PDB file of C-alpha atoms in Angstrom:
ATOM      1  CA  ARG W  14     106.890  86.034  90.967  1.00 94.00           C
ATOM      2  CA  VAL W  15     108.588  85.248  87.771  1.00 97.00           C
ATOM      3  CA  GLN W  16     110.061  81.655  88.153  1.00 98.00           C
ATOM      4  CA  GLY W  17     111.503  78.964  85.959  1.00 98.00           C
ATOM      5  CA  CYS W  18     111.153  80.908  82.637  1.00 98.00           C
ATOM      6  CA  THR W  19     113.498  81.174  79.670  1.00 98.00           C
ATOM      7  CA  PHE W  20     113.724  84.507  77.841  1.00 98.00           C
ATOM      8  CA  ARG W  21     115.763  84.563  74.564  1.00 97.00           C
ATOM      9  CA  ASN W  22     116.565  86.502  71.447  1.00 98.00           C
ATOM     10  CA  ALA W  23     114.790  89.757  72.477  1.00 97.00           C
ATOM     11  CA  ASN W  24     115.890  93.304  73.433  1.00 97.00           C
ATOM     12  CA  PHE W  25     114.656  92.871  76.882  1.00 97.00           C
ATOM     13  CA  GLY W  26     113.864  89.861  78.977  1.00 97.00           C
ATOM     14  CA  ILE W  27     111.923  91.902  81.639  1.00 97.00           C
ATOM     15  CA  LEU W  28     111.331  95.481  81.204  1.00 95.00           C
ATOM     16  CA  ALA W  29     109.513  97.785  83.734  1.00 92.00           C
ATOM     17  CA  ALA W  30     108.945 101.515  84.041  1.00 87.00           C
ATOM     18  CA  TRP W  31     108.155 103.849  86.840  1.00 79.00           C
ATOM     19  CA  ASN W  32     105.340 102.537  89.162  1.00 76.00           C
ATOM     20  CA  ALA W  33     104.904  99.409  86.983  1.00 83.00           C
ATOM     21  CA  ILE W  34     105.840  96.692  89.516  1.00 88.00           C
ATOM     22  CA  ARG W  35     106.245  96.391  93.341  1.00 88.00           C
ATOM     23  CA  ARG W  36     107.903  93.692  95.180  1.00 92.00           C
ATOM     24  CA  VAL W  37     108.495  91.289  92.232  1.00 94.00           C
ATOM     25  CA  SER W  38     110.642  88.219  92.663  1.00 96.00           C
ATOM     26  CA  VAL W  39     112.590  87.006  89.737  1.00 98.00           C
ATOM     27  CA  VAL W  40     113.972  83.603  90.495  1.00 98.00           C
ATOM     28  CA  ASP W  41     115.767  80.674  88.864  1.00 98.00           C
ATOM     29  CA  ASN W  42     115.192  81.924  85.174  1.00 98.00           C
ATOM     30  CA  THR W  43     117.457  81.811  82.110  1.00 98.00           C
ATOM     31  CA  PHE W  44     118.128  84.811  80.011  1.00 98.00           C
ATOM     32  CA  GLN W  45     119.712  84.012  76.703  1.00 98.00           C
ATOM     33  CA  THR W  46     120.995  86.431  73.921  1.00 98.00           C
ATOM     34  CA  ILE W  47     119.199  89.457  75.149  1.00 98.00           C
ATOM     35  CA  GLY W  48     120.145  92.814  73.349  1.00 96.00           C
ATOM     36  CA  THR W  49     119.809  95.637  75.729  1.00 97.00           C
ATOM     37  CA  ALA W  50     119.245  94.229  79.261  1.00 98.00           C
ATOM     38  CA  ALA W  51     118.039  90.945  80.526  1.00 98.00           C
ATOM     39  CA  ILE W  52     116.212  92.584  83.486  1.00 97.00           C
ATOM     40  CA  ARG W  53     115.752  96.322  83.402  1.00 95.00           C
ATOM     41  CA  HIS W  54     113.735  98.851  85.478  1.00 92.00           C
ATOM     42  CA  ASP W  55     113.664 102.352  84.174  1.00 89.00           C
ATOM     43  CA  ASN W  56     113.019 104.981  86.766  1.00 84.00           C
ATOM     44  CA  ALA W  57     112.640 102.702  89.879  1.00 80.00           C
ATOM     45  CA  ALA W  58     112.404 105.980  91.725  1.00 77.00           C
ATOM     46  CA  GLY W  59     113.812 104.609  95.047  1.00 77.00           C
ATOM     47  CA  GLU W  60     110.853 102.241  95.425  1.00 81.00           C
ATOM     48  CA  VAL W  61     110.644  98.596  96.351  1.00 85.00           C
ATOM     49  CA  THR W  62     110.413  97.412  92.752  1.00 88.00           C
ATOM     50  CA  PHE W  63     112.125  93.929  92.774  1.00 92.00           C
ATOM     51  CA  SER W  64     112.103  92.240  96.347  1.00 94.00           C
ATOM     52  CA  GLU W  65     114.478  89.392  95.056  1.00 97.00           C
ATOM     53  CA  ILE W  66     116.436  88.690  91.934  1.00 98.00           C
ATOM     54  CA  SER W  67     118.150  85.310  92.613  1.00 98.00           C
ATOM     55  CA  GLY W  68     119.411  82.042  91.032  1.00 98.00           C
ATOM     56  CA  ASN W  69     119.122  83.514  87.500  1.00 98.00           C
ATOM     57  CA  HIS W  70     121.555  82.562  84.666  1.00 98.00           C
ATOM     58  CA  PHE W  71     122.349  85.285  82.132  1.00 98.00           C
ATOM     59  CA  VAL W  72     123.974  84.004  78.919  1.00 98.00           C
ATOM     60  CA  ALA W  73     125.335  86.275  76.031  1.00 98.00           C
ATOM     61  CA  CYS W  74     123.307  89.328  77.135  1.00 98.00           C
ATOM     62  CA  THR W  75     124.484  92.848  76.449  1.00 98.00           C
ATOM     63  CA  ASN W  76     123.646  93.794  80.299  1.00 98.00           C
ATOM     64  CA  GLY W  77     122.382  91.401  82.898  1.00 98.00           C
ATOM     65  CA  ILE W  78     120.523  93.430  85.673  1.00 98.00           C
ATOM     66  CA  ASP W  79     120.084  97.148  85.015  1.00 96.00           C
ATOM     67  CA  ILE W  80     118.169  99.214  87.499  1.00 93.00           C
ATOM     68  CA  VAL W  81     117.857 102.923  86.889  1.00 90.00           C
ATOM     69  CA  GLN W  82     117.407 105.359  89.733  1.00 87.00           C
ATOM     70  CA  ALA W  83     117.861 102.875  92.492  1.00 85.00           C
ATOM     71  CA  THR W  84     115.489 100.614  94.429  1.00 88.00           C
ATOM     72  CA  GLN W  85     115.164  99.544  98.073  1.00 90.00           C
ATOM     73  CA  ASN W  86     115.020  96.331 100.164  1.00 94.00           C
ATOM     74  CA  LEU W  87     116.349  94.310  97.217  1.00 95.00           C
ATOM     75  CA  ILE W  88     118.027  90.845  97.589  1.00 96.00           C
ATOM     76  CA  CYS W  89     120.155  90.120  94.634  1.00 98.00           C
ATOM     77  CA  ARG W  90     121.920  86.790  95.153  1.00 98.00           C
ATOM     78  CA  ASP W  91     123.298  83.679  93.513  1.00 98.00           C
ATOM     79  CA  ASN W  92     123.012  84.919  89.983  1.00 98.00           C
ATOM     80  CA  THR W  93     125.507  83.584  87.254  1.00 98.00           C
ATOM     81  CA  PHE W  94     126.664  85.599  84.373  1.00 98.00           C
ATOM     82  CA  ASP W  95     128.241  84.063  81.256  1.00 98.00           C
ATOM     83  CA  GLY W  96     129.226  86.082  78.215  1.00 98.00           C
ATOM     84  CA  VAL W  97     127.757  89.627  79.230  1.00 98.00           C
ATOM     85  CA  SER W  98     129.304  92.186  77.059  1.00 98.00           C
ATOM     86  CA  GLY W  99     128.278  95.246  79.186  1.00 98.00           C
ATOM     87  CA  TRP W 100     127.574  95.112  82.898  1.00 98.00           C
ATOM     88  CA  CYS W 101     126.598  91.968  84.842  1.00 98.00           C
ATOM     89  CA  LEU W 102     124.722  94.026  87.486  1.00 98.00           C
ATOM     90  CA  THR W 103     124.324  97.865  87.545  1.00 96.00           C
ATOM     91  CA  VAL W 104     122.194 100.192  89.765  1.00 94.00           C
ATOM     92  CA  ARG W 105     122.766 103.579  88.143  1.00 93.00           C
ATOM     93  CA  ASP W 106     121.641 107.315  87.944  1.00 91.00           C
ATOM     94  CA  ILE W 107     120.890 107.379  91.563  1.00 89.00           C
ATOM     95  CA  TYR W 108     119.589 110.937  92.021  1.00 87.00           C
ATOM     96  CA  ALA W 109     118.564 112.750  95.375  1.00 84.00           C
ATOM     97  CA  GLY W 110     115.274 111.347  96.446  1.00 83.00           C
ATOM     98  CA  THR W 111     115.969 107.951  94.759  1.00 83.00           C
ATOM     99  CA  GLU W 112     118.429 106.306  97.118  1.00 88.00           C
ATOM    100  CA  LEU W 113     119.514 102.822  97.096  1.00 92.00           C
ATOM    101  CA  ARG W 114     118.896 101.446 100.630  1.00 92.00           C
ATOM    102  CA  ASN W 115     118.681  98.165 102.640  1.00 94.00           C
ATOM    103  CA  SER W 116     119.700  96.110  99.778  1.00 95.00           C
ATOM    104  CA  VAL W 117     121.843  93.053  99.633  1.00 97.00           C
ATOM    105  CA  PHE W 118     124.155  91.880  96.705  1.00 97.00           C
ATOM    106  CA  THR W 119     125.711  88.427  97.555  1.00 97.00           C
ATOM    107  CA  GLY W 120     126.927  85.246  95.815  1.00 98.00           C
ATOM    108  CA  ASN W 121     126.788  86.636  92.319  1.00 98.00           C
ATOM    109  CA  HIS W 122     129.169  85.047  89.940  1.00 98.00           C
ATOM    110  CA  ALA W 123     130.757  86.211  86.525  1.00 98.00           C
ATOM    111  CA  ARG W 124     132.516  83.801  84.221  1.00 96.00           C
ATOM    112  CA  PRO W 125     135.735  84.943  82.636  1.00 95.00           C
ATOM    113  CA  ASN W 126     134.115  85.901  79.334  1.00 97.00           C
ATOM    114  CA  CYS W 127     132.031  88.782  80.877  1.00 98.00           C
ATOM    115  CA  ALA W 128     133.194  92.343  80.434  1.00 98.00           C
ATOM    116  CA  ASN W 129     132.195  94.336  83.629  1.00 98.00           C
ATOM    117  CA  GLY W 130     130.842  93.070  87.019  1.00 97.00           C
ATOM    118  CA  LEU W 131     128.907  95.192  89.560  1.00 97.00           C
ATOM    119  CA  ARG W 132     128.430  99.012  89.312  1.00 97.00           C
ATOM    120  CA  ILE W 133     126.628 101.246  91.672  1.00 96.00           C
ATOM    121  CA  ALA W 134     126.635 104.851  90.241  1.00 94.00           C
ATOM    122  CA  VAL W 135     125.383 107.819  92.127  1.00 93.00           C
ATOM    123  CA  VAL W 136     124.762 111.156  90.510  1.00 92.00           C
ATOM    124  CA  ASN W 137     123.671 113.404  93.452  1.00 91.00           C
ATOM    125  CA  GLY W 138     121.770 110.809  95.428  1.00 88.00           C
ATOM    126  CA  ALA W 139     123.126 108.173  97.839  1.00 90.00           C
ATOM    127  CA  TRP W 140     123.369 104.565  98.715  1.00 93.00           C
ATOM    128  CA  ASP W 141     123.303 103.236 102.347  1.00 94.00           C
ATOM    129  CA  TYR W 142     122.678 100.377 104.629  1.00 95.00           C
ATOM    130  CA  CYS W 143     123.647  97.999 101.801  1.00 96.00           C
ATOM    131  CA  ILE W 144     125.528  94.771 101.945  1.00 96.00           C
ATOM    132  CA  VAL W 145     127.908  93.808  99.082  1.00 97.00           C
ATOM    133  CA  ARG W 146     129.582  90.601  99.943  1.00 96.00           C
ATOM    134  CA  ASP W 147     130.851  87.276  98.699  1.00 96.00           C
ATOM    135  CA  ASN W 148     130.465  88.087  94.990  1.00 97.00           C
ATOM    136  CA  ILE W 149     133.027  86.625  92.504  1.00 97.00           C
ATOM    137  CA  LEU W 150     133.216  89.246  89.679  1.00 96.00           C
ATOM    138  CA  GLN W 151     137.033  89.536  89.487  1.00 94.00           C
ATOM    139  CA  PRO W 152     137.116  87.125  86.329  1.00 96.00           C
ATOM    140  CA  CYS W 153     135.599  90.029  84.313  1.00 97.00           C
ATOM    141  CA  THR W 154     137.877  91.322  81.663  1.00 97.00           C
ATOM    142  CA  GLY W 155     137.004  94.962  82.317  1.00 97.00           C
ATOM    143  CA  ILE W 156     135.909  96.540  85.647  1.00 97.00           C
ATOM    144  CA  ASP W 157     135.030  93.983  88.230  1.00 96.00           C
ATOM    145  CA  TYR W 158     133.493  96.436  90.874  1.00 96.00           C
ATOM    146  CA  SER W 159     132.753 100.135  90.475  1.00 96.00           C
ATOM    147  CA  LEU W 160     131.069 101.235  93.766  1.00 95.00           C
ATOM    148  CA  ALA W 161     130.238 104.915  94.398  1.00 94.00           C
ATOM    149  CA  ALA W 162     131.405 106.596  97.474  1.00 91.00           C
ATOM    150  CA  GLY W 163     128.719 106.303 100.282  1.00 90.00           C
ATOM    151  CA  ASN W 164     127.264 103.318 102.022  1.00 91.00           C
ATOM    152  CA  GLY W 165     128.549 104.497 105.306  1.00 90.00           C
ATOM    153  CA  ASN W 166     126.188 102.236 107.382  1.00 92.00           C
ATOM    154  CA  GLY W 167     126.760  99.263 105.071  1.00 93.00           C
ATOM    155  CA  VAL W 168     129.522  96.893 104.136  1.00 93.00           C
ATOM    156  CA  ALA W 169     131.444  95.626 101.218  1.00 92.00           C
ATOM    157  CA  VAL W 170     133.569  92.659 102.034  1.00 91.00           C
ATOM    158  CA  ASN W 171     134.924  89.299 100.710  1.00 87.00           C
ATOM    159  CA  ASN W 172     134.394  90.258  97.098  1.00 90.00           C
ATOM    160  CA  LEU W 173     136.663  88.726  94.593  1.00 84.00           C
TER     161      LEU W 173
END
């Protein structure tokens, strides 16, 4: 569990790679002036890498949360993004065998000075059984939501 920490003036706040972490909670932290991504997992490989990312504040970061090749059973909620110049939250490069499944994205909020909100990007994999609800990312100046096709057994509702 990573809780109550402040990360500032670095390329990454938290950086993990393939098989580096399992079921980590990142709760109530501040990430300020982070160059590449405040929280990034390269090659999550469809595993349960983060169990919870919640209550964090991202200030003047290039990207907030960046998960490559999906994850499972993630609760990502109640995070605030302020001055993010790339994506506030992205799960990308989802290939076959690295599906995004059983995850919840709720209550995340972007201030009007953020570029892009939430992106779920599939290459040839899938995402399913996920809930995307009650996020306020519409204030972003670029793309508020970019959700790949899929998630037939999940829901995406009440997002502004």
